Amino acid sequence: MIRNLLLAIAMTIMPSSVFAQSSEDATRLEQRGEDITAAMRGEAIYGEVFADGFVNAVPEAQFLAMLGQIESQFGPMIGIETVKPVTPNGAEIAIRFERGLASGSFTLEDAAPFEITGFVLNDIRPIGDSVEQLIDDIAALPGETSILVTGLGDGEPIAAHNADTQFAIGSTFKLYVLSALARSIAAGERDWEDVVPLSVRSYPSGVSQDWSQGSPVTLHTLATLMISISDNTATDQLIAVLGRDAVEAEVVASGHADPHAMLPFLTTRELFVLKSGDEIDPEEYRGADITWRREALASLAGIERDEAQVRNAFTSGPNSIEIEWLASANDIAAVLNRIVALEDKTALGILAVSSGVSDAMRADWDYVGYKGGSEPGVLNLSWLLRDNSGDWRVVTMSWNNAEAAVDQSAFELLGMRAIALASGE
């Protein structure tokens, strides 16, 4: 969603080298660029601008909804900024909005009527944005929100809103597992190349839940799956290898403002089983002490759920989001700071496998690491950034709404604005 705010269908890979274009090709591409914005305004017939394959994959209502999300962040669309032909039937395009510039590309059919087969906007840059406007837009979202844009270490943050408030953060909790693993390796207790047999199973997201029990897998592979595709079985396997107490100790050592809110440190399986059945009352769990909670979780160890039961528990809106992994924006910045302080290139490389930004935005930074997390009513986006001068930045944002699902696409657009402000744009 972050990388492609409009879906690309049958997108042709377009070389960056200049081709020997005809004036007819260039004129056709420029006209089709204008047709795209006309379709956005409702001034052109959608099915006559885009080919059937694109229309079937991206119905007009979905197309206009995506446009609405962009305009909600960057103001009304003004029109075409540039159309740059790069093949006889493909061009780069930039569309100007009141407070932003959206860039991407499109391709045409090889023959008449030369309808558009692929269109993508994958780089949206704010123009004339401000910290105050960004915070106002985040604060206006329904439910509770927070944001922190800051350099690592001392100094005033670039932007902060509810940065000390505890939020459910979804899979962003996996940063604590990565940090605990990296510290264990730094202490000589383990090595990234250590092989362990797969002995636990959770539920998707991920792929390793489908692997045979006993499959040999390295700690490096488990950590990469945990961070890059948020693999839940890989995560629980690492918690089993490290020991729950070691991860809990990392929460405390990181300076978490309310570590008891994270204890016992839930595995993903425990959270899914707890929320998809009635063996434990959520209100009782939330109000109980840590000893009672540990005993309650132990009682779930032998309970099996099928994936449909788990999925159904999370398809009707927010489900007891107060039972989650909880951290403030400042807490997340602190654990990222601990990972950076280790100077472990492997840990940093794992964080950077999936950057959560477009290739164009990624090129603005020397390093981009990312971890996010979500469930209905819960969303966190967290980036670790290093600029070309070697200075580190953190952008972390949370949105909780116990009454309704949150809009991931809208929050990601706010994240792109926050990253731009972090870079000084």
Short mmCIF file of C-alpha atoms in Angstrom, two decimals:
data_model
loop_
_atom_site.label_atom_id
_atom_site.label_comp_id
_atom_site.label_asym_id
_atom_site.label_seq_id
_atom_site.Cartn_x
_atom_site.Cartn_y
_atom_site.Cartn_z
CA MET A 1 0.00 0.00 0.00
CA ILE A 2 2.81 2.40 0.82
CA ARG A 3 4.75 1.68 -2.32
CA ASN A 4 1.87 1.69 -4.78
CA LEU A 5 -0.99 3.98 -3.86
CA LEU A 6 -2.60 3.27 -7.18
CA LEU A 7 -2.50 -0.32 -8.40
CA ALA A 8 -0.27 -1.09 -11.38
CA ILE A 9 -1.82 -3.55 -13.80
CA ALA A 10 0.25 -5.22 -16.54
CA MET A 11 2.97 -2.69 -15.95
CA THR A 12 5.74 -2.82 -18.53
CA ILE A 13 9.27 -2.37 -17.19
CA MET A 14 10.52 0.79 -18.82
CA PRO A 15 14.27 1.33 -19.32
CA SER A 16 15.71 4.62 -18.19
CA SER A 17 17.69 5.07 -21.41
CA VAL A 18 16.30 7.47 -23.97
CA PHE A 19 14.66 5.79 -26.97
CA ALA A 20 14.29 7.10 -30.47
CA GLN A 21 10.75 8.36 -30.07
CA SER A 22 8.55 9.68 -32.81
CA SER A 23 6.62 12.87 -32.35
CA GLU A 24 3.46 10.80 -32.80
CA ASP A 25 4.40 8.54 -29.86
CA ALA A 26 5.22 11.53 -27.65
CA THR A 27 1.98 13.30 -28.50
CA ARG A 28 -0.05 10.18 -27.80
CA LEU A 29 1.62 9.68 -24.41
CA GLU A 30 1.16 13.32 -23.45
CA GLN A 31 -2.53 13.10 -24.36
CA ARG A 32 -2.99 9.92 -22.34
CA GLY A 33 -1.35 11.64 -19.38
CA GLU A 34 -3.96 14.37 -19.65
CA ASP A 35 -6.65 11.69 -19.94
CA ILE A 36 -5.58 10.24 -16.58
CA THR A 37 -6.20 13.52 -14.78
CA ALA A 38 -9.43 14.00 -16.74
CA ALA A 39 -10.61 10.60 -15.46
CA MET A 40 -9.65 11.69 -11.94
CA ARG A 41 -11.85 14.78 -12.32
CA GLY A 42 -14.72 12.78 -13.82
CA GLU A 43 -14.29 14.62 -17.12
CA ALA A 44 -13.44 11.49 -19.15
CA ILE A 45 -15.11 8.09 -19.41
CA TYR A 46 -13.09 5.75 -17.21
CA GLY A 47 -13.54 2.70 -19.45
CA GLU A 48 -12.37 4.65 -22.50
CA VAL A 49 -9.16 5.83 -20.84
CA PHE A 50 -8.14 2.56 -19.16
CA ALA A 51 -8.03 -0.90 -20.73
CA ASP A 52 -10.47 -3.60 -19.63
CA GLY A 53 -7.82 -5.43 -17.59
CA PHE A 54 -7.10 -2.34 -15.54
CA VAL A 55 -10.79 -1.48 -15.11
CA ASN A 56 -11.55 -5.02 -13.91
CA ALA A 57 -8.73 -4.91 -11.36
CA VAL A 58 -9.31 -1.32 -10.28
CA PRO A 59 -12.99 -0.35 -10.62
CA GLU A 60 -13.67 3.35 -11.02
CA ALA A 61 -15.00 3.68 -7.47
CA GLN A 62 -11.78 2.24 -6.05
CA PHE A 63 -9.70 4.47 -8.32
CA LEU A 64 -11.54 7.59 -7.14
CA ALA A 65 -11.33 6.47 -3.50
CA MET A 66 -7.55 6.24 -3.82
CA LEU A 67 -7.50 9.72 -5.33
CA GLY A 68 -9.61 10.94 -2.43
CA GLN A 69 -7.06 9.59 0.04
CA ILE A 70 -4.29 11.53 -1.68
CA GLU A 71 -6.34 14.73 -1.84
CA SER A 72 -7.23 14.41 1.85
CA GLN A 73 -3.52 14.72 2.63
CA PHE A 74 -2.19 16.92 -0.15
CA GLY A 75 -5.13 19.05 -1.21
CA PRO A 76 -7.00 19.16 -4.52
CA MET A 77 -5.39 17.90 -7.70
CA ILE A 78 -4.15 20.76 -9.87
CA GLY A 79 -3.09 18.83 -12.96
CA ILE A 80 -0.21 17.35 -14.92
CA GLU A 81 3.23 18.60 -13.96
CA THR A 82 5.22 16.51 -16.47
CA VAL A 83 4.87 13.56 -18.84
CA LYS A 84 8.24 12.12 -19.88
CA PRO A 85 8.10 9.40 -22.58
CA VAL A 86 10.56 6.57 -21.91
CA THR A 87 9.34 3.96 -24.43
CA PRO A 88 7.03 4.21 -27.42
CA ASN A 89 4.13 3.12 -25.19
CA GLY A 90 5.27 4.16 -21.71
CA ALA A 91 5.99 7.34 -19.81
CA GLU A 92 6.86 8.71 -16.40
CA ILE A 93 4.24 11.07 -15.03
CA ALA A 94 4.10 13.67 -12.27
CA ILE A 95 0.77 15.06 -11.06
CA ARG A 96 0.63 18.24 -9.00
CA PHE A 97 -1.63 18.55 -5.99
CA GLU A 98 -2.09 21.68 -3.94
CA ARG A 99 0.45 20.56 -1.32
CA GLY A 100 2.23 17.69 -3.03
CA LEU A 101 3.71 16.14 -6.15
CA ALA A 102 2.78 12.53 -7.03
CA SER A 103 5.11 10.75 -9.43
CA GLY A 104 4.86 7.41 -11.17
CA SER A 105 4.43 5.88 -14.60
CA PHE A 106 1.91 4.48 -17.05
CA THR A 107 1.84 2.20 -20.10
CA LEU A 108 -0.40 1.95 -23.13
CA GLU A 109 -1.62 -0.83 -25.39
CA ASP A 110 0.64 -1.48 -28.37
CA ALA A 111 -2.12 -0.71 -30.86
CA ALA A 112 -5.18 1.50 -31.23
CA PRO A 113 -7.11 2.62 -29.25
CA PHE A 114 -3.96 2.76 -27.06
CA GLU A 115 -5.84 2.53 -23.77
CA ILE A 116 -3.87 2.57 -20.54
CA THR A 117 -2.91 -0.90 -19.31
CA GLY A 118 -0.85 0.14 -16.29
CA PHE A 119 -0.75 3.17 -14.02
CA VAL A 120 1.04 3.62 -10.73
CA LEU A 121 1.82 6.53 -8.43
CA ASN A 122 4.64 5.35 -6.18
CA ASP A 123 6.30 8.52 -4.93
CA ILE A 124 4.32 11.32 -3.30
CA ARG A 125 6.26 14.29 -1.94
CA PRO A 126 4.75 17.04 0.20
CA ILE A 127 5.21 20.65 -0.85
CA GLY A 128 4.97 23.39 1.75
CA ASP A 129 4.09 20.99 4.57
CA SER A 130 4.65 21.85 8.23
CA VAL A 131 4.97 20.04 11.54
CA GLU A 132 1.91 21.86 12.83
CA GLN A 133 -0.23 20.80 9.86
CA LEU A 134 0.93 17.20 10.10
CA ILE A 135 0.16 16.98 13.82
CA ASP A 136 -3.23 18.60 13.30
CA ASP A 137 -4.08 16.06 10.60
CA ILE A 138 -2.99 13.13 12.77
CA ALA A 139 -4.84 14.45 15.83
CA ALA A 140 -8.03 14.82 13.76
CA LEU A 141 -8.25 11.07 13.09
CA PRO A 142 -10.97 9.21 15.03
CA GLY A 143 -9.72 7.43 18.13
CA GLU A 144 -6.30 8.07 19.67
CA THR A 145 -3.10 8.85 17.81
CA SER A 146 0.56 9.59 18.40
CA ILE A 147 3.61 10.58 16.40
CA LEU A 148 7.28 11.12 17.12
CA VAL A 149 9.81 12.39 14.60
CA THR A 150 13.17 12.75 16.26
CA GLY A 151 16.89 12.30 16.07
CA LEU A 152 18.36 9.50 18.17
CA GLY A 153 19.90 10.68 21.40
CA ASP A 154 19.43 14.02 23.08
CA GLY A 155 17.74 17.01 21.53
CA GLU A 156 14.27 18.33 20.87
CA PRO A 157 12.08 16.19 18.62
CA ILE A 158 11.12 17.49 15.20
CA ALA A 159 7.49 16.55 15.86
CA ALA A 160 5.77 15.00 18.86
CA HIS A 161 2.14 14.30 19.72
CA ASN A 162 1.16 11.97 22.59
CA ALA A 163 4.71 10.58 22.45
CA ASP A 164 4.54 9.36 26.09
CA THR A 165 1.15 7.65 25.76
CA GLN A 166 0.97 3.86 25.68
CA PHE A 167 -0.60 2.43 22.50
CA ALA A 168 -1.29 -1.05 21.19
CA ILE A 169 1.40 -1.50 18.53
CA GLY A 170 0.66 -4.85 16.88
CA SER A 171 3.65 -6.59 15.32
CA THR A 172 5.97 -3.66 16.00
CA PHE A 173 6.57 -5.53 19.30
CA LYS A 174 8.89 -7.75 17.26
CA LEU A 175 11.53 -5.02 17.56
CA TYR A 176 11.99 -6.11 21.17
CA VAL A 177 12.57 -9.71 20.06
CA LEU A 178 15.10 -8.57 17.45
CA SER A 179 16.90 -6.42 20.01
CA ALA A 180 17.02 -9.26 22.55
CA LEU A 181 18.38 -11.63 19.89
CA ALA A 182 21.03 -9.17 18.70
CA ARG A 183 22.18 -8.59 22.30
CA SER A 184 22.40 -12.32 22.93
CA ILE A 185 24.58 -12.64 19.84
CA ALA A 186 26.71 -9.66 20.88
CA ALA A 187 27.24 -11.36 24.25
CA GLY A 188 28.54 -14.49 22.51
CA GLU A 189 25.64 -16.67 23.64
CA ARG A 190 24.40 -17.30 20.12
CA ASP A 191 25.30 -16.69 16.49
CA TRP A 192 23.20 -15.57 13.54
CA GLU A 193 24.15 -18.81 11.78
CA ASP A 194 22.97 -21.07 14.63
CA VAL A 195 20.47 -23.67 13.39
CA VAL A 196 17.44 -24.62 15.50
CA PRO A 197 14.61 -27.07 14.76
CA LEU A 198 11.21 -25.52 14.23
CA SER A 199 9.25 -26.56 17.31
CA VAL A 200 6.34 -24.09 17.59
CA ARG A 201 3.51 -23.07 15.29
CA SER A 202 1.40 -19.93 15.25
CA TYR A 203 -1.01 -18.47 12.70
CA PRO A 204 -0.47 -16.22 9.68
CA SER A 205 0.89 -13.75 8.78
CA GLY A 206 3.95 -15.53 7.52
CA VAL A 207 4.99 -18.72 5.77
CA SER A 208 6.78 -20.83 8.36
CA GLN A 209 3.52 -21.99 9.97
CA ASP A 210 3.25 -24.32 6.96
CA TRP A 211 6.72 -25.81 7.36
CA SER A 212 7.23 -29.25 8.86
CA GLN A 213 7.92 -29.38 12.58
CA GLY A 214 11.60 -30.03 13.15
CA SER A 215 12.66 -28.16 10.00
CA PRO A 216 16.18 -26.80 10.54
CA VAL A 217 16.32 -23.02 10.30
CA THR A 218 18.93 -20.42 11.21
CA LEU A 219 18.35 -17.62 13.68
CA HIS A 220 19.12 -15.22 10.84
CA THR A 221 16.32 -16.69 8.73
CA LEU A 222 13.85 -16.59 11.60
CA ALA A 223 14.68 -12.96 12.37
CA THR A 224 14.45 -11.97 8.70
CA LEU A 225 11.03 -13.60 8.35
CA MET A 226 9.86 -12.00 11.61
CA ILE A 227 10.74 -8.46 10.52
CA SER A 228 10.36 -8.47 6.73
CA ILE A 229 7.02 -10.32 6.42
CA SER A 230 5.97 -10.29 10.09
CA ASP A 231 6.07 -14.09 10.26
CA ASN A 232 4.36 -15.06 13.52
CA THR A 233 5.66 -18.61 13.80
CA ALA A 234 9.22 -17.37 13.27
CA THR A 235 8.63 -14.81 16.01
CA ASP A 236 7.34 -17.35 18.52
CA GLN A 237 10.23 -19.66 17.68
CA LEU A 238 12.72 -16.91 18.51
CA ILE A 239 10.92 -16.19 21.79
CA ALA A 240 11.17 -19.91 22.58
CA VAL A 241 14.90 -19.94 21.79
CA LEU A 242 15.68 -16.80 23.79
CA GLY A 243 13.24 -17.49 26.60
CA ARG A 244 10.33 -15.23 27.44
CA ASP A 245 12.27 -13.87 30.42
CA ALA A 246 15.08 -12.64 28.15
CA VAL A 247 12.68 -10.68 25.97
CA GLU A 248 10.96 -9.25 29.05
CA ALA A 249 14.38 -8.22 30.36
CA GLU A 250 15.00 -6.41 27.08
CA VAL A 251 11.74 -4.49 27.48
CA VAL A 252 12.93 -3.30 30.89
CA ALA A 253 16.49 -2.60 29.75
CA SER A 254 15.25 -0.51 26.84
CA GLY A 255 13.74 1.96 29.30
CA HIS A 256 10.11 1.18 28.52
CA ALA A 257 8.07 3.64 30.58
CA ASP A 258 5.55 1.01 31.74
CA PRO A 259 7.13 -2.44 31.35
CA HIS A 260 4.42 -4.13 33.39
CA ALA A 261 1.99 -3.25 30.58
CA MET A 262 4.02 -5.65 28.39
CA LEU A 263 4.18 -8.49 30.92
CA PRO A 264 3.83 -11.34 30.47
CA PHE A 265 5.34 -10.81 27.03
CA LEU A 266 2.76 -12.46 24.79
CA THR A 267 3.62 -14.81 21.97
CA THR A 268 1.56 -14.31 18.83
CA ARG A 269 -0.12 -17.68 19.35
CA GLU A 270 -1.18 -16.72 22.86
CA LEU A 271 -2.74 -13.49 21.66
CA PHE A 272 -4.66 -15.23 18.87
CA VAL A 273 -5.92 -18.06 21.09
CA LEU A 274 -6.83 -15.68 23.92
CA LYS A 275 -8.86 -13.39 21.64
CA SER A 276 -10.54 -16.13 19.62
CA GLY A 277 -12.12 -18.06 22.49
CA ASP A 278 -13.93 -17.68 25.79
CA GLU A 279 -11.60 -19.60 28.10
CA ILE A 280 -10.30 -16.34 29.58
CA ASP A 281 -12.36 -13.21 30.08
CA PRO A 282 -10.52 -10.26 28.46
CA GLU A 283 -11.60 -7.84 31.17
CA GLU A 284 -10.38 -10.20 33.89
CA TYR A 285 -7.07 -10.67 32.09
CA ARG A 286 -6.56 -6.96 31.68
CA GLY A 287 -7.17 -6.23 35.36
CA ALA A 288 -5.19 -9.16 36.78
CA ASP A 289 -1.68 -9.14 38.18
CA ILE A 290 1.25 -10.62 36.28
CA THR A 291 1.25 -13.92 38.20
CA TRP A 292 -2.42 -14.54 37.34
CA ARG A 293 -1.79 -13.63 33.72
CA ARG A 294 1.10 -16.08 33.46
CA GLU A 295 -1.06 -18.88 34.82
CA ALA A 296 -3.87 -17.93 32.44
CA LEU A 297 -1.55 -18.06 29.43
CA ALA A 298 -0.16 -21.40 30.56
CA SER A 299 -3.71 -22.78 30.55
CA LEU A 300 -4.02 -21.94 26.84
CA ALA A 301 -0.98 -24.01 25.83
CA GLY A 302 -2.94 -27.11 24.90
CA ILE A 303 -5.84 -25.38 23.15
CA GLU A 304 -5.97 -25.62 19.38
CA ARG A 305 -7.81 -23.30 17.00
CA ASP A 306 -8.08 -23.62 13.26
CA GLU A 307 -7.20 -20.64 11.12
CA ALA A 308 -10.85 -19.90 10.34
CA GLN A 309 -11.63 -19.49 14.05
CA VAL A 310 -8.72 -17.11 14.48
CA ARG A 311 -9.57 -15.18 11.33
CA ASN A 312 -13.22 -14.82 12.35
CA ALA A 313 -12.18 -13.31 15.67
CA PHE A 314 -10.59 -10.40 13.83
CA THR A 315 -13.08 -9.74 11.04
CA SER A 316 -15.82 -7.95 12.94
CA GLY A 317 -13.86 -4.90 14.00
CA PRO A 318 -11.58 -4.23 16.97
CA ASN A 319 -11.25 -7.10 19.42
CA SER A 320 -10.13 -6.16 22.96
CA ILE A 321 -7.30 -3.99 21.67
CA GLU A 322 -6.23 -3.20 25.22
CA ILE A 323 -4.88 -6.79 25.35
CA GLU A 324 -1.92 -6.31 23.09
CA TRP A 325 1.73 -5.32 23.10
CA LEU A 326 1.82 -1.77 24.45
CA ALA A 327 4.45 0.92 23.95
CA SER A 328 4.70 4.67 23.53
CA ALA A 329 6.43 6.44 20.67
CA ASN A 330 9.31 7.24 23.01
CA ASP A 331 9.53 3.55 24.01
CA ILE A 332 9.82 2.51 20.35
CA ALA A 333 12.49 5.13 19.70
CA ALA A 334 14.40 3.78 22.71
CA VAL A 335 14.46 0.17 21.50
CA LEU A 336 15.52 1.31 18.02
CA ASN A 337 18.30 3.29 19.66
CA ARG A 338 19.48 0.11 21.42
CA ILE A 339 19.59 -1.75 18.11
CA VAL A 340 21.63 1.05 16.53
CA ALA A 341 24.01 1.15 19.52
CA LEU A 342 24.98 -2.48 18.93
CA GLU A 343 26.41 -1.56 15.51
CA ASP A 344 25.35 -5.00 14.30
CA LYS A 345 25.22 -4.84 10.52
CA THR A 346 23.18 -8.04 10.36
CA ALA A 347 20.45 -6.73 12.65
CA LEU A 348 20.32 -3.47 10.73
CA GLY A 349 20.24 -5.36 7.44
CA ILE A 350 17.26 -7.39 8.62
CA LEU A 351 15.39 -4.22 9.53
CA ALA A 352 16.07 -2.84 6.05
CA VAL A 353 14.80 -5.82 4.02
CA SER A 354 11.37 -4.21 3.74
CA SER A 355 11.75 -0.44 3.93
CA GLY A 356 8.07 0.50 3.78
CA VAL A 357 8.73 3.39 1.38
CA SER A 358 8.95 3.86 -2.38
CA ASP A 359 12.27 3.31 -4.12
CA ALA A 360 12.45 7.02 -4.87
CA MET A 361 12.00 7.97 -1.22
CA ARG A 362 14.40 5.23 -0.17
CA ALA A 363 17.07 6.85 -2.35
CA ASP A 364 16.89 10.02 -0.23
CA TRP A 365 18.40 8.19 2.73
CA ASP A 366 21.61 6.29 3.39
CA TYR A 367 19.61 3.69 5.35
CA VAL A 368 15.92 2.91 5.89
CA GLY A 369 14.68 0.26 8.32
CA TYR A 370 11.02 -0.41 8.99
CA LYS A 371 8.61 -2.41 11.15
CA GLY A 372 4.89 -1.96 11.39
CA GLY A 373 2.03 -3.69 13.12
CA SER A 374 -1.73 -3.87 12.93
CA GLU A 375 -4.96 -5.57 13.85
CA PRO A 376 -8.48 -4.13 13.52
CA GLY A 377 -8.42 -0.83 15.41
CA VAL A 378 -4.63 -0.92 15.83
CA LEU A 379 -1.90 0.44 13.59
CA ASN A 380 1.74 1.34 14.12
CA LEU A 381 4.31 2.46 11.55
CA SER A 382 7.94 2.81 12.67
CA TRP A 383 10.98 3.77 10.60
CA LEU A 384 14.67 3.94 11.48
CA LEU A 385 16.45 6.34 9.11
CA ARG A 386 20.05 7.42 8.57
CA ASP A 387 20.76 10.48 6.42
CA ASN A 388 23.74 10.90 4.14
CA SER A 389 25.65 12.65 6.94
CA GLY A 390 25.33 9.58 9.15
CA ASP A 391 22.74 11.07 11.53
CA TRP A 392 19.94 8.77 12.72
CA ARG A 393 16.24 9.64 12.78
CA VAL A 394 13.16 7.81 14.02
CA VAL A 395 9.63 8.23 12.72
CA THR A 396 7.04 6.27 14.69
CA MET A 397 3.26 6.67 14.58
CA SER A 398 0.41 4.85 16.33
CA TRP A 399 -3.35 4.89 15.84
CA ASN A 400 -5.78 3.05 18.12
CA ASN A 401 -9.55 3.05 17.79
CA ALA A 402 -11.49 0.59 19.94
CA GLU A 403 -14.72 1.39 18.06
CA ALA A 404 -13.79 0.91 14.41
CA ALA A 405 -11.09 -0.26 12.02
CA VAL A 406 -8.46 2.32 11.08
CA ASP A 407 -7.57 3.49 7.57
CA GLN A 408 -4.12 2.13 6.81
CA SER A 409 -3.70 3.93 3.48
CA ALA A 410 -4.49 7.33 5.00
CA PHE A 411 -2.05 6.71 7.86
CA GLU A 412 0.68 5.64 5.46
CA LEU A 413 0.28 8.89 3.54
CA LEU A 414 0.76 10.74 6.83
CA GLY A 415 3.86 8.62 7.35
CA MET A 416 5.30 9.73 4.03
CA ARG A 417 4.82 13.33 5.11
CA ALA A 418 6.52 12.62 8.43
CA ILE A 419 9.53 11.06 6.69
CA ALA A 420 9.79 14.08 4.40
CA LEU A 421 9.81 16.38 7.45
CA ALA A 422 12.45 14.16 9.07
CA SER A 423 14.69 14.75 6.06
CA GLY A 424 14.23 18.50 6.28
CA GLU A 425 12.16 18.74 3.07
#
